[in-house]
mmCIF file of C-alpha atoms in Angstrom:
data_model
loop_
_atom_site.group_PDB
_atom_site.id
_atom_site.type_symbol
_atom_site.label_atom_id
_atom_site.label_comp_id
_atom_site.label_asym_id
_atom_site.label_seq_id
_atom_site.Cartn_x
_atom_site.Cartn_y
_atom_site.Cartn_z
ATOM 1 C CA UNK A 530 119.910 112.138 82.016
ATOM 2 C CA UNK A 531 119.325 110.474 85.909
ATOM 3 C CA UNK A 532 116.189 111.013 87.174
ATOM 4 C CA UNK A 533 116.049 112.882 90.639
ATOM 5 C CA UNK A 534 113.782 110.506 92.730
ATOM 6 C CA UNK A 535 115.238 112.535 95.744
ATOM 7 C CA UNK A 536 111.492 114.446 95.758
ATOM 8 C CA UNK A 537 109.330 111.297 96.026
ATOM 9 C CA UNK A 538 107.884 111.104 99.281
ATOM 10 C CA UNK A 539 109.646 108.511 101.640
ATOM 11 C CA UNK A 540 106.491 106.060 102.594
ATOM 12 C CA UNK A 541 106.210 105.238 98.725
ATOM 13 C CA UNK A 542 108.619 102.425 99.672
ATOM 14 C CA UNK A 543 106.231 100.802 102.174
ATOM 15 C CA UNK A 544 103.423 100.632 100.042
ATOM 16 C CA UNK A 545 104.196 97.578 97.904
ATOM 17 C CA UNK A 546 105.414 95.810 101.085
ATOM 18 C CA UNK A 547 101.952 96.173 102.177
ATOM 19 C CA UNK A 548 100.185 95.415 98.801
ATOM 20 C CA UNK A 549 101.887 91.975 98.987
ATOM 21 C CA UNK A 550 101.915 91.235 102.827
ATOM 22 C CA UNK A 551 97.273 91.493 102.070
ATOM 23 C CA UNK A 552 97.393 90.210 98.295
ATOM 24 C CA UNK A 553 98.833 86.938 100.022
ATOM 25 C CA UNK A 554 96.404 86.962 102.582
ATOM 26 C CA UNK A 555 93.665 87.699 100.288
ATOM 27 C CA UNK A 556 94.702 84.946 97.761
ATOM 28 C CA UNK A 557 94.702 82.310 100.293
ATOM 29 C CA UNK A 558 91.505 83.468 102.046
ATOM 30 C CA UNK A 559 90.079 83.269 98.297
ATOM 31 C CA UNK A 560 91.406 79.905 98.172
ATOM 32 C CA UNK A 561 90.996 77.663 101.378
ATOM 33 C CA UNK A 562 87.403 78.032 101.569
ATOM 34 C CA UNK A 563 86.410 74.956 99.263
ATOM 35 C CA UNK A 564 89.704 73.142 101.058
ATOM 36 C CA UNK A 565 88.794 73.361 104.540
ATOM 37 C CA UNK A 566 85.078 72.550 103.866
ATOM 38 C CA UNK A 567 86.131 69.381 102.235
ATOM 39 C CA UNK A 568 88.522 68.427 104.755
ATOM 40 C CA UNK A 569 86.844 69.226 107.734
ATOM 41 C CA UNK A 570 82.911 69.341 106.783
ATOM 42 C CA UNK A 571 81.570 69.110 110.243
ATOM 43 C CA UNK A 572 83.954 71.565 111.974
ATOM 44 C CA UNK A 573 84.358 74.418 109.820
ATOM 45 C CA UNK A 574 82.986 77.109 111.092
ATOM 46 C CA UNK A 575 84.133 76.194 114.829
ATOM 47 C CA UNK A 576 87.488 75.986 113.636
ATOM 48 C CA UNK A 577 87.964 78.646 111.397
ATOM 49 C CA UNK A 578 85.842 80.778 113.956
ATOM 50 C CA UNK A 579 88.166 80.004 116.759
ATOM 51 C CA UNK A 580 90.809 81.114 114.768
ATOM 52 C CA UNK A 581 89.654 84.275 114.340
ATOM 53 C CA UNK A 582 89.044 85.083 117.365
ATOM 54 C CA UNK A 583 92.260 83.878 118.580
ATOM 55 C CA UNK A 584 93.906 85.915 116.610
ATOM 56 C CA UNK A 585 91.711 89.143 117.168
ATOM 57 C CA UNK A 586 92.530 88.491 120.803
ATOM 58 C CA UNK A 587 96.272 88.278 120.773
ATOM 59 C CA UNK A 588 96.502 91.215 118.125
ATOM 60 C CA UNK A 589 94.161 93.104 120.733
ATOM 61 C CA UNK A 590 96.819 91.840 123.606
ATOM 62 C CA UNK A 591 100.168 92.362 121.673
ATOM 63 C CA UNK A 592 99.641 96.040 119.250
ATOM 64 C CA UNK A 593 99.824 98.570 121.693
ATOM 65 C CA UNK A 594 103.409 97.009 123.286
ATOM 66 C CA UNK A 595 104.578 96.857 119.616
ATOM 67 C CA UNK A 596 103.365 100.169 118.677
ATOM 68 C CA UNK A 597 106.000 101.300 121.718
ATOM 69 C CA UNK A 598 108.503 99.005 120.982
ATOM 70 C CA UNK A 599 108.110 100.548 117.203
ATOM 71 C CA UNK A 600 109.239 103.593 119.322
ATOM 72 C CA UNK A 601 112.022 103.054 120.676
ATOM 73 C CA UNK A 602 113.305 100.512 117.665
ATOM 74 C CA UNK A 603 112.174 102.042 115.010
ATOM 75 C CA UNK A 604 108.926 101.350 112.112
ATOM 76 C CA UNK A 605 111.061 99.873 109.844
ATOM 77 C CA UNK A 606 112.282 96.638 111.833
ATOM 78 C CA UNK A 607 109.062 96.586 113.653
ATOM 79 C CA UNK A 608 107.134 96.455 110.217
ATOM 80 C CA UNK A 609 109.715 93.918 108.333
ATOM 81 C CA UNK A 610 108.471 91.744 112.283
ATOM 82 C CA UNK A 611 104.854 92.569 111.413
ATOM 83 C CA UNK A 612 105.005 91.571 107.460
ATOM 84 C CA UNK A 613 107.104 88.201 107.900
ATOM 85 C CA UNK A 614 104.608 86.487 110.981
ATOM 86 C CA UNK A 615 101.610 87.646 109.649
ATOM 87 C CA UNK A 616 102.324 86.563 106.223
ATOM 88 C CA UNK A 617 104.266 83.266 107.878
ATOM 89 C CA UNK A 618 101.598 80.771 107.847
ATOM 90 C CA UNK A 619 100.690 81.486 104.052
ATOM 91 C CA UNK A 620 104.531 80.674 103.172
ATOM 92 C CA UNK A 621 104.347 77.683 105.557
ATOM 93 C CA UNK A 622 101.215 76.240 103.871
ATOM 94 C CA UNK A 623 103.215 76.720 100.754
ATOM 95 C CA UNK A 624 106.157 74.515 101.723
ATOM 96 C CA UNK A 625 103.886 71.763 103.224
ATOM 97 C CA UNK A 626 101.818 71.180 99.734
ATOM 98 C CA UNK A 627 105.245 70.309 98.288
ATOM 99 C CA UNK A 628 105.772 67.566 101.246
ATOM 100 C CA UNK A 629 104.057 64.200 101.834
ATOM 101 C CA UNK A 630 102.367 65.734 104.579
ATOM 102 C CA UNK A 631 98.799 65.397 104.773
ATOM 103 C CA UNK A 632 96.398 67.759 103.839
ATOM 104 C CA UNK A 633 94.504 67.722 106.966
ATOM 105 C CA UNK A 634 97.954 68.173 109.386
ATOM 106 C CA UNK A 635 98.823 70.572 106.751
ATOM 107 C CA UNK A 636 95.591 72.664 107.218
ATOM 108 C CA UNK A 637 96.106 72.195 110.852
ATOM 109 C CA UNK A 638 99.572 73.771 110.909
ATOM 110 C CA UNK A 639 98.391 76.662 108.765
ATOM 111 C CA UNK A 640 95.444 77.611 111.244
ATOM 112 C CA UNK A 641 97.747 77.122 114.300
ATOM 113 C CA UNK A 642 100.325 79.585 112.638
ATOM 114 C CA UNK A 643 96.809 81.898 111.491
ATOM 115 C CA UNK A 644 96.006 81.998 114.980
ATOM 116 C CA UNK A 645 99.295 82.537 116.215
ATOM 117 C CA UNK A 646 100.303 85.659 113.732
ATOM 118 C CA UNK A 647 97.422 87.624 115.353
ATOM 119 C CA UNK A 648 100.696 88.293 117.631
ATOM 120 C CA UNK A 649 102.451 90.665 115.268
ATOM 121 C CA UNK A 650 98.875 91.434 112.779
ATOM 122 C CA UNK A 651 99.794 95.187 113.567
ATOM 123 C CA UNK A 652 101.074 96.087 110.087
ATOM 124 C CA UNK A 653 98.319 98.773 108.982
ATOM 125 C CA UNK A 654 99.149 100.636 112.379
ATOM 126 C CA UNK A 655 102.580 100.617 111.627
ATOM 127 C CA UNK A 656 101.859 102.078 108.337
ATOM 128 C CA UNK A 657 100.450 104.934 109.615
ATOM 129 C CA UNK A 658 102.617 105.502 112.123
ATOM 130 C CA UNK A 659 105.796 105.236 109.601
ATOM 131 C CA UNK A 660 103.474 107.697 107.332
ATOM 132 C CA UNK A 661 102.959 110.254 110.263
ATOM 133 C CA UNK A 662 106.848 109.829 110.641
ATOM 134 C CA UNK A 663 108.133 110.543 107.240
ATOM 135 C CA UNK A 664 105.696 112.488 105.508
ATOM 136 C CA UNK A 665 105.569 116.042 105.727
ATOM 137 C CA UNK A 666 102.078 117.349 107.847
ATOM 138 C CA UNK A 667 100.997 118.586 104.810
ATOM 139 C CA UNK A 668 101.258 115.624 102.812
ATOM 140 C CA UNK A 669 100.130 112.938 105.256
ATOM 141 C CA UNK A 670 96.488 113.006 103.806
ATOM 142 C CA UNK A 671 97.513 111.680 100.528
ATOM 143 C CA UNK A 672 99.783 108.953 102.294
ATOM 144 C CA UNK A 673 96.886 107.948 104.174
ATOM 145 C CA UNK A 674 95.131 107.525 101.038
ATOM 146 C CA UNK A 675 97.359 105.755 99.248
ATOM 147 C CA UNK A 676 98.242 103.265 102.019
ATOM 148 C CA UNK A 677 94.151 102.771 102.342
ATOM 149 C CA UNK A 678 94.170 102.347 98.202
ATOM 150 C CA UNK A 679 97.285 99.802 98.624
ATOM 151 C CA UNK A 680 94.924 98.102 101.135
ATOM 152 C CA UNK A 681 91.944 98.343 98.776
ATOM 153 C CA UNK A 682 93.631 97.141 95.946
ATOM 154 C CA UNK A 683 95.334 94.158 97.643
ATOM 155 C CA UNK A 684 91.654 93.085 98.891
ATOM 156 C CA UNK A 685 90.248 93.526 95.190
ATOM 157 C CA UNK A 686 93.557 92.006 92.828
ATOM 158 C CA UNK A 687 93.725 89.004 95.379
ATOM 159 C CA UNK A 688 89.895 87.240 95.219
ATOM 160 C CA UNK A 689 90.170 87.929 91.293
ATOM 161 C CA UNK A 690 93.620 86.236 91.213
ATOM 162 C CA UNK A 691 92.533 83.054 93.790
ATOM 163 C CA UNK A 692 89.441 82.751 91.479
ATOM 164 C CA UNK A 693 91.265 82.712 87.978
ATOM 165 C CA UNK A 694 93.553 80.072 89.683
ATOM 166 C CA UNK A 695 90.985 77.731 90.595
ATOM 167 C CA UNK A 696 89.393 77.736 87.852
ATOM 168 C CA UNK A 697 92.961 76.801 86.371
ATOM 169 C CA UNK A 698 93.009 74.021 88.677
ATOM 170 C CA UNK A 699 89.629 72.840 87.949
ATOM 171 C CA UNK A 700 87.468 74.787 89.804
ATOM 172 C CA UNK A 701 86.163 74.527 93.280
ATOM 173 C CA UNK A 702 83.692 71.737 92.919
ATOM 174 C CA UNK A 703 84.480 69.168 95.455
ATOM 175 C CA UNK A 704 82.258 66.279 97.323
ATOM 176 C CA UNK A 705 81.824 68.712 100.001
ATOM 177 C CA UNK A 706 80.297 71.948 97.837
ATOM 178 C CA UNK A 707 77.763 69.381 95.811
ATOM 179 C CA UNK A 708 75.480 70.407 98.737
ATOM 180 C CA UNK A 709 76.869 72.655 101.538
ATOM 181 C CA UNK A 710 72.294 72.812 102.917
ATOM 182 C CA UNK A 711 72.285 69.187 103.123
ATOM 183 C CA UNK A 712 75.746 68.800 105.356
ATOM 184 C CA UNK A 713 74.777 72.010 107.652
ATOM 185 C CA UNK A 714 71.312 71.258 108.151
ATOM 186 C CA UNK A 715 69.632 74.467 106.304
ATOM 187 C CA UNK A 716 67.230 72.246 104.040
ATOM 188 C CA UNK A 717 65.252 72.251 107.816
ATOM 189 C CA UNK A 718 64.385 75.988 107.348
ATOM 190 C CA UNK A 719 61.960 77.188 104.522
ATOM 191 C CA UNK A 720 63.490 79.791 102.695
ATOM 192 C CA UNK A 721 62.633 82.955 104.006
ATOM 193 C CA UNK A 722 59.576 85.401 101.972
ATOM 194 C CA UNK A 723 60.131 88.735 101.897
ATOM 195 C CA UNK A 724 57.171 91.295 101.788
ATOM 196 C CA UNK A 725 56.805 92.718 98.044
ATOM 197 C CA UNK A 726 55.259 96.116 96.924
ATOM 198 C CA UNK A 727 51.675 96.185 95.250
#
């Protein structure tokens, strides 16, 4: 007997596109930490803060124009856009650890390409918008809430998954995390005391 699928809802499709695109950014982001503070000790939080906020600026600059050029192109090839840049410098990190390329160029190239995929980091919106497309006004709630639970998940799976694979590869000890108050200058500051109840 063939199964009608012809009564599943039409965004189910874009849901495991966008479980993937954030499990590989969550993996990565559960990963690099103990990398980038050994390879750059003194600049990490300028860099990776600059980064950010690069990116946060061109998404800022660049979602509304492709929120309208998702209008008159379409979700779909605005989203399959969206997925491959933001996810870009995660697959380009990937190649580079196979080359002879250093790991500090390579580290630079990734948080270039981070920076630079703030360009296209519109895929949620596009979600939603492909949702309020597609689904029927009475069933938009629960597409909502599934694309928020794809988000969730993606954010929970991908930490668990970067921290069982570290731990394969020997864990995160490194020169640099022997001790992170001695390199940023926090043994200076007594640690705080908090009032307590009688």
């Amino acid at each position: 007997m063939i199964n009608d699928n012809s009564n599943l809802p039409p965004y189910l499709s874009i849901l495991p596109v966008l479980f993937l695109e954030f499990l590989s950014l969550s993996l990565t982001r559960s990963l690099l930490p103990p990398l980038l503070t050994f390879t750059f000790p003194s600049t990490i939080y300028l860099l990776m803060g600059t980064c950010e906020a690069l990116k946060g600026l061109f998404s800022y600059a660049t979602t509304a124009a492709l929120g309208k050029a998702s209008d008159v192109y379409g979700r779909k090839p605005l989203l399959l856009l969206t997925v491959t840049v933001t996810t870009l410098p995660v697959t380009i990190l990937a190649v580079l650890s196979c080359t002879n390329l250093s790991t500090k160029a390579s580290l630079l190239i990734f948080l270039s390409l981070f920076s630079l995929s703030g360009l296209a980091a519109c895929t949620f919106t596009l979600t939603f918008s492909f949702i309020n497309d597609v689904a029927h006004p009475s069933s938009r709630l629960t597409g909502y809430g599934l694309a928020l639970a794809t988000f969730g998940m993606s954010f929970t799976v991908g930490p668990a998954m970067g921290a069982y694979i570290a731990d394969g590869m020997g864990g995160a000890e490194g020169p640099a995390m022997e001790d992170p108050a001695g390199e940023s200058g926090l043994e200076d500051f007594p640690p705080p005391h908090l009032p307590t109840s009688p």
